[in-house]
Amino acid sequence: MSEYTLIKPEQNCGMCGYIWQTIRAMYQNPNEKYYIDFTNSIYKTNNDNVWNYFFYQPHSIRMPEANEIKKQVGIIFDQQSEFVYDLTIPKTEEEIKRRRLGFNNIINTYIKLKPHVQYKIDTFVKNNFENKKILGVHFRGTDHPNKKNMDQYMQIVKEKLVNYDKLFVCSDEHERYILPKAVFRDKVIGYESLRSGSNDIPLHASPNDSRYKRPNDFQYQYKIAENVIIESYLMSKVDFLICAPSSNVNFLARAINSNLEYLDL
């Protein structure tokens, strides 16, 4: 009988936060058989396992029986599987590189996109990135505690963009997405995603959070989760990435591509 480690994030966070917790659980519990359970996800509208919408299970297509589960792993807070540069011990470029390679190996081994998601990524890359030098930027907005003023971003983008053919823009906030389009015009490309219309309303807030009101239907929940997965994978394919601080979205991108050059603000 197979024994599985059940990976089940336990707290409300965005989709890339759930994926990042999955990677950290595997990093801390290597070389085991895993079943990934996102039934606690903020994106569910019923009792579905949201992981299965976008990814294959690494080892079992069915939920293991209770007697097949060796242990359950939820949220992990530790420095041994952290990717935030300021919190990494030892705080060296070599240690960051070592961890990125470890996380990248986990993704390549266990985290496989389903064809309908992979097709959207591949199609966008073919239509927009091929034979071009791409500068990527992640403008994290809404409720993020460490979000930066757009003037800081725009000055850095302006200085770097002269050496690139296109600027690939990602953001959870509509205002932050349209500003570079207004400034850099035809140089800007972006994936058609749902974005928050106000920096006071986080796109990926829990539908049960009484402070924010957002749709709770399947189509909306599915789309915002798929959008951020696709954008993270697309960010991993640019030539240089300007990163929003402490964001799981670009943490994931830098783990998908462990050689991606970046500037972390």
Short mmCIF file of C-alpha atoms in Angstrom, two decimals:
data_model
loop_
_atom_site.label_atom_id
_atom_site.label_comp_id
_atom_site.label_asym_id
_atom_site.label_seq_id
_atom_site.Cartn_x
_atom_site.Cartn_y
_atom_site.Cartn_z
CA MET A 1 0.00 0.00 0.00
CA SER A 2 1.30 3.44 -0.95
CA GLU A 3 1.67 6.07 1.73
CA TYR A 4 1.17 9.70 0.80
CA THR A 5 2.08 13.07 2.20
CA LEU A 6 -1.08 15.16 1.96
CA ILE A 7 -0.27 18.77 1.11
CA LYS A 8 -3.15 20.98 2.17
CA PRO A 9 -2.53 24.73 2.68
CA GLU A 10 -4.65 25.94 5.56
CA GLN A 11 -4.86 29.74 5.38
CA ASN A 12 -6.41 32.18 2.92
CA CYS A 13 -3.94 33.43 0.31
CA GLY A 14 -3.70 33.94 -3.43
CA MET A 15 -3.26 31.13 -5.93
CA CYS A 16 0.50 31.53 -6.24
CA GLY A 17 0.69 31.56 -2.45
CA TYR A 18 -0.97 28.14 -2.38
CA ILE A 19 1.39 26.86 -5.08
CA TRP A 20 4.38 28.28 -3.24
CA GLN A 21 3.30 26.53 -0.03
CA THR A 22 3.08 23.30 -2.04
CA ILE A 23 6.64 23.75 -3.28
CA ARG A 24 7.87 24.47 0.24
CA ALA A 25 6.09 21.40 1.60
CA MET A 26 7.85 19.24 -1.00
CA TYR A 27 11.16 20.99 -0.29
CA GLN A 28 10.85 20.12 3.40
CA ASN A 29 9.55 16.59 2.73
CA PRO A 30 11.57 15.38 -0.27
CA ASN A 31 11.26 12.20 -2.29
CA GLU A 32 7.82 11.20 -1.03
CA LYS A 33 4.53 10.44 -2.72
CA TYR A 34 2.30 13.50 -2.65
CA TYR A 35 -1.36 14.31 -2.96
CA ILE A 36 -2.19 18.02 -3.25
CA ASP A 37 -5.48 19.17 -1.80
CA PHE A 38 -6.70 22.71 -2.50
CA THR A 39 -10.24 22.20 -1.22
CA ASN A 40 -9.51 24.96 1.32
CA SER A 41 -8.74 27.37 -1.52
CA ILE A 42 -10.47 30.76 -1.67
CA TYR A 43 -11.22 29.98 -5.34
CA LYS A 44 -13.58 27.08 -4.78
CA THR A 45 -17.33 27.40 -5.27
CA ASN A 46 -18.10 23.85 -4.17
CA ASN A 47 -16.01 21.05 -2.68
CA ASP A 48 -13.79 20.64 -5.73
CA ASN A 49 -10.04 20.34 -5.38
CA VAL A 50 -8.95 23.53 -7.15
CA TRP A 51 -5.46 22.11 -7.80
CA ASN A 52 -7.02 19.66 -10.25
CA TYR A 53 -8.41 22.47 -12.42
CA PHE A 54 -4.92 23.50 -13.51
CA PHE A 55 -2.37 20.80 -12.60
CA TYR A 56 -1.95 17.04 -12.62
CA GLN A 57 -1.55 15.23 -9.33
CA PRO A 58 2.07 14.06 -8.99
CA HIS A 59 1.26 10.53 -7.79
CA SER A 60 -2.41 9.69 -7.34
CA ILE A 61 -5.45 10.77 -9.33
CA ARG A 62 -7.73 10.02 -6.38
CA MET A 63 -7.76 11.36 -2.86
CA PRO A 64 -5.92 8.81 -0.67
CA GLU A 65 -7.87 6.99 1.99
CA ALA A 66 -7.18 7.95 5.60
CA ASN A 67 -5.04 4.85 6.17
CA GLU A 68 -2.90 5.77 3.12
CA ILE A 69 -1.96 9.23 4.45
CA LYS A 70 1.35 9.21 6.27
CA LYS A 71 1.15 12.88 7.28
CA GLN A 72 -0.50 16.15 6.37
CA VAL A 73 1.50 19.30 5.69
CA GLY A 74 -0.06 22.76 5.71
CA ILE A 75 1.44 26.23 5.91
CA ILE A 76 5.20 26.21 6.53
CA PHE A 77 7.05 29.13 8.08
CA ASP A 78 10.78 28.49 8.21
CA GLN A 79 14.00 29.95 6.88
CA GLN A 80 15.16 26.74 5.21
CA SER A 81 12.60 26.98 2.43
CA GLU A 82 12.19 30.76 2.28
CA PHE A 83 12.81 32.76 -0.88
CA VAL A 84 12.50 36.32 0.44
CA TYR A 85 16.04 37.69 0.00
CA ASP A 86 15.96 39.86 3.13
CA LEU A 87 14.97 36.87 5.29
CA THR A 88 17.26 34.24 3.78
CA ILE A 89 19.92 32.82 6.07
CA PRO A 90 22.71 33.06 5.06
CA LYS A 91 21.87 36.18 3.09
CA THR A 92 24.00 35.52 0.03
CA GLU A 93 23.44 35.32 -3.71
CA GLU A 94 24.84 31.78 -3.60
CA GLU A 95 22.20 30.65 -1.12
CA ILE A 96 19.40 32.23 -3.15
CA LYS A 97 20.70 30.47 -6.27
CA ARG A 98 20.91 27.14 -4.42
CA ARG A 99 17.31 27.42 -3.26
CA ARG A 100 16.05 28.51 -6.69
CA LEU A 101 17.64 25.42 -8.21
CA GLY A 102 16.01 23.23 -5.56
CA PHE A 103 12.59 24.77 -6.11
CA ASN A 104 13.04 24.52 -9.89
CA ASN A 105 13.78 20.80 -9.60
CA ILE A 106 10.56 20.31 -7.61
CA ILE A 107 8.51 22.16 -10.24
CA ASN A 108 10.04 20.21 -13.12
CA THR A 109 9.51 16.89 -11.32
CA TYR A 110 6.10 17.24 -9.67
CA ILE A 111 4.19 20.30 -10.90
CA LYS A 112 2.76 19.68 -14.37
CA LEU A 113 0.28 22.02 -16.02
CA LYS A 114 -2.77 20.61 -17.73
CA PRO A 115 -2.82 21.00 -21.55
CA HIS A 116 -5.46 23.73 -21.73
CA VAL A 117 -3.36 25.99 -19.47
CA GLN A 118 -0.06 25.13 -21.15
CA TYR A 119 -1.62 25.89 -24.55
CA LYS A 120 -2.54 29.44 -23.49
CA ILE A 121 1.00 30.07 -22.24
CA ASP A 122 2.63 28.64 -25.36
CA THR A 123 0.31 30.55 -27.69
CA PHE A 124 0.98 33.87 -25.98
CA VAL A 125 4.74 33.30 -26.06
CA LYS A 126 4.65 32.39 -29.75
CA ASN A 127 2.56 35.43 -30.65
CA ASN A 128 4.33 37.98 -28.45
CA PHE A 129 7.77 36.88 -27.23
CA GLU A 130 9.36 34.96 -30.09
CA ASN A 131 12.38 36.67 -31.70
CA LYS A 132 12.07 39.62 -29.31
CA LYS A 133 13.99 40.75 -26.26
CA ILE A 134 11.43 41.13 -23.46
CA LEU A 135 11.61 43.22 -20.30
CA GLY A 136 9.05 42.07 -17.74
CA VAL A 137 7.66 44.05 -14.83
CA HIS A 138 5.32 43.04 -12.01
CA PHE A 139 3.33 45.94 -10.58
CA ARG A 140 1.81 44.42 -7.43
CA GLY A 141 -0.90 46.70 -6.08
CA THR A 142 -4.20 46.63 -4.15
CA ASP A 143 -3.67 45.35 -0.60
CA HIS A 144 0.01 44.42 -0.71
CA PRO A 145 1.78 45.97 2.31
CA ASN A 146 5.06 46.51 0.43
CA LYS A 147 3.75 47.88 -2.84
CA LYS A 148 5.86 50.64 -4.35
CA ASN A 149 4.93 54.02 -5.73
CA MET A 150 4.54 53.80 -9.51
CA ASP A 151 7.06 56.65 -10.01
CA GLN A 152 9.78 54.35 -8.66
CA TYR A 153 8.83 51.60 -11.08
CA MET A 154 8.43 53.84 -14.10
CA GLN A 155 11.84 55.46 -13.75
CA ILE A 156 13.57 52.06 -13.64
CA VAL A 157 11.47 50.75 -16.54
CA LYS A 158 12.28 53.83 -18.63
CA GLU A 159 16.02 53.37 -18.07
CA LYS A 160 16.02 49.67 -18.94
CA LEU A 161 13.46 49.57 -21.74
CA VAL A 162 15.81 51.20 -24.27
CA ASN A 163 17.62 47.85 -24.48
CA TYR A 164 14.48 45.74 -25.07
CA ASP A 165 11.96 45.27 -27.84
CA LYS A 166 8.86 44.93 -25.66
CA LEU A 167 7.66 45.49 -22.10
CA PHE A 168 5.54 42.68 -20.63
CA VAL A 169 3.37 44.13 -17.85
CA CYS A 170 1.66 42.14 -15.09
CA SER A 171 -0.45 43.59 -12.31
CA ASP A 172 -3.45 42.75 -10.15
CA GLU A 173 -4.54 46.41 -10.32
CA HIS A 174 -6.05 48.02 -13.42
CA GLU A 175 -4.62 51.51 -12.81
CA ARG A 176 -1.09 50.12 -12.50
CA TYR A 177 -1.57 48.12 -15.67
CA ILE A 178 -2.78 50.98 -17.88
CA LEU A 179 -0.19 53.59 -16.80
CA PRO A 180 2.78 52.02 -18.65
CA LYS A 181 0.52 51.43 -21.66
CA ALA A 182 -0.20 55.16 -21.72
CA VAL A 183 3.50 56.03 -21.42
CA PHE A 184 5.24 53.38 -23.53
CA ARG A 185 2.34 52.69 -25.92
CA ASP A 186 3.14 50.10 -28.59
CA LYS A 187 6.08 48.70 -26.63
CA VAL A 188 3.72 47.29 -23.99
CA ILE A 189 2.19 43.83 -24.10
CA GLY A 190 0.11 42.08 -21.46
CA TYR A 191 -2.00 39.01 -20.91
CA GLU A 192 -5.74 39.67 -20.92
CA SER A 193 -6.52 39.14 -17.23
CA LEU A 194 -9.12 40.30 -14.76
CA ARG A 195 -7.75 43.10 -12.61
CA SER A 196 -8.97 45.04 -9.63
CA GLY A 197 -10.62 48.33 -10.51
CA SER A 198 -9.52 49.95 -7.26
CA ASN A 199 -6.41 49.70 -5.13
CA ASP A 200 -8.71 49.35 -2.12
CA ILE A 201 -10.24 46.07 -3.32
CA PRO A 202 -7.79 43.16 -3.65
CA LEU A 203 -8.62 40.92 -6.58
CA HIS A 204 -7.72 37.74 -4.72
CA ALA A 205 -9.43 38.49 -1.39
CA SER A 206 -11.42 35.66 0.11
CA PRO A 207 -15.08 35.79 -0.97
CA ASN A 208 -15.89 35.27 2.71
CA ASP A 209 -14.05 38.44 3.75
CA SER A 210 -16.77 40.90 4.71
CA ARG A 211 -14.47 43.87 4.00
CA TYR A 212 -14.52 43.18 0.26
CA LYS A 213 -17.27 42.23 -2.14
CA ARG A 214 -16.44 40.25 -5.25
CA PRO A 215 -18.24 37.64 -7.38
CA ASN A 216 -18.37 34.11 -6.02
CA ASP A 217 -19.46 32.29 -9.19
CA PHE A 218 -17.34 29.54 -10.71
CA GLN A 219 -16.46 31.43 -13.90
CA TYR A 220 -14.99 34.38 -11.99
CA GLN A 221 -13.18 32.27 -9.40
CA TYR A 222 -11.69 30.01 -12.04
CA LYS A 223 -10.59 32.89 -14.29
CA ILE A 224 -8.71 34.91 -11.67
CA ALA A 225 -6.90 31.77 -10.49
CA GLU A 226 -5.97 30.71 -14.03
CA ASN A 227 -4.94 34.25 -14.97
CA VAL A 228 -2.37 34.57 -12.20
CA ILE A 229 -0.92 31.12 -12.90
CA ILE A 230 -0.49 31.99 -16.57
CA GLU A 231 1.02 35.39 -15.82
CA SER A 232 3.54 33.85 -13.44
CA TYR A 233 4.63 31.33 -16.06
CA LEU A 234 4.83 34.10 -18.68
CA MET A 235 6.98 36.22 -16.35
CA SER A 236 9.37 33.28 -16.12
CA LYS A 237 9.92 33.51 -19.89
CA VAL A 238 11.03 37.15 -20.16
CA ASP A 239 14.68 38.14 -20.54
CA PHE A 240 14.78 40.33 -17.42
CA LEU A 241 12.16 40.80 -14.69
CA ILE A 242 11.56 43.83 -12.47
CA CYS A 243 9.92 42.36 -9.38
CA ALA A 244 7.40 43.70 -6.93
CA PRO A 245 8.63 43.15 -3.36
CA SER A 246 7.70 40.00 -1.43
CA SER A 247 5.18 38.63 -3.93
CA ASN A 248 4.47 34.93 -4.36
CA VAL A 249 3.66 35.58 -8.02
CA ASN A 250 7.20 36.51 -8.99
CA PHE A 251 8.71 34.12 -6.41
CA LEU A 252 7.05 31.38 -8.46
CA ALA A 253 8.26 32.87 -11.76
CA ARG A 254 11.85 32.92 -10.50
CA ALA A 255 11.56 29.29 -9.38
CA ILE A 256 10.06 28.17 -12.70
CA ASN A 257 13.10 29.72 -14.39
CA SER A 258 16.02 29.47 -11.99
CA ASN A 259 18.27 31.39 -14.43
CA LEU A 260 15.94 34.37 -14.86
CA GLU A 261 17.77 37.64 -14.23
CA TYR A 262 15.80 40.09 -12.11
CA LEU A 263 15.79 43.28 -10.07
CA ASP A 264 13.92 42.91 -6.78
CA LEU A 265 12.56 46.22 -5.53
#
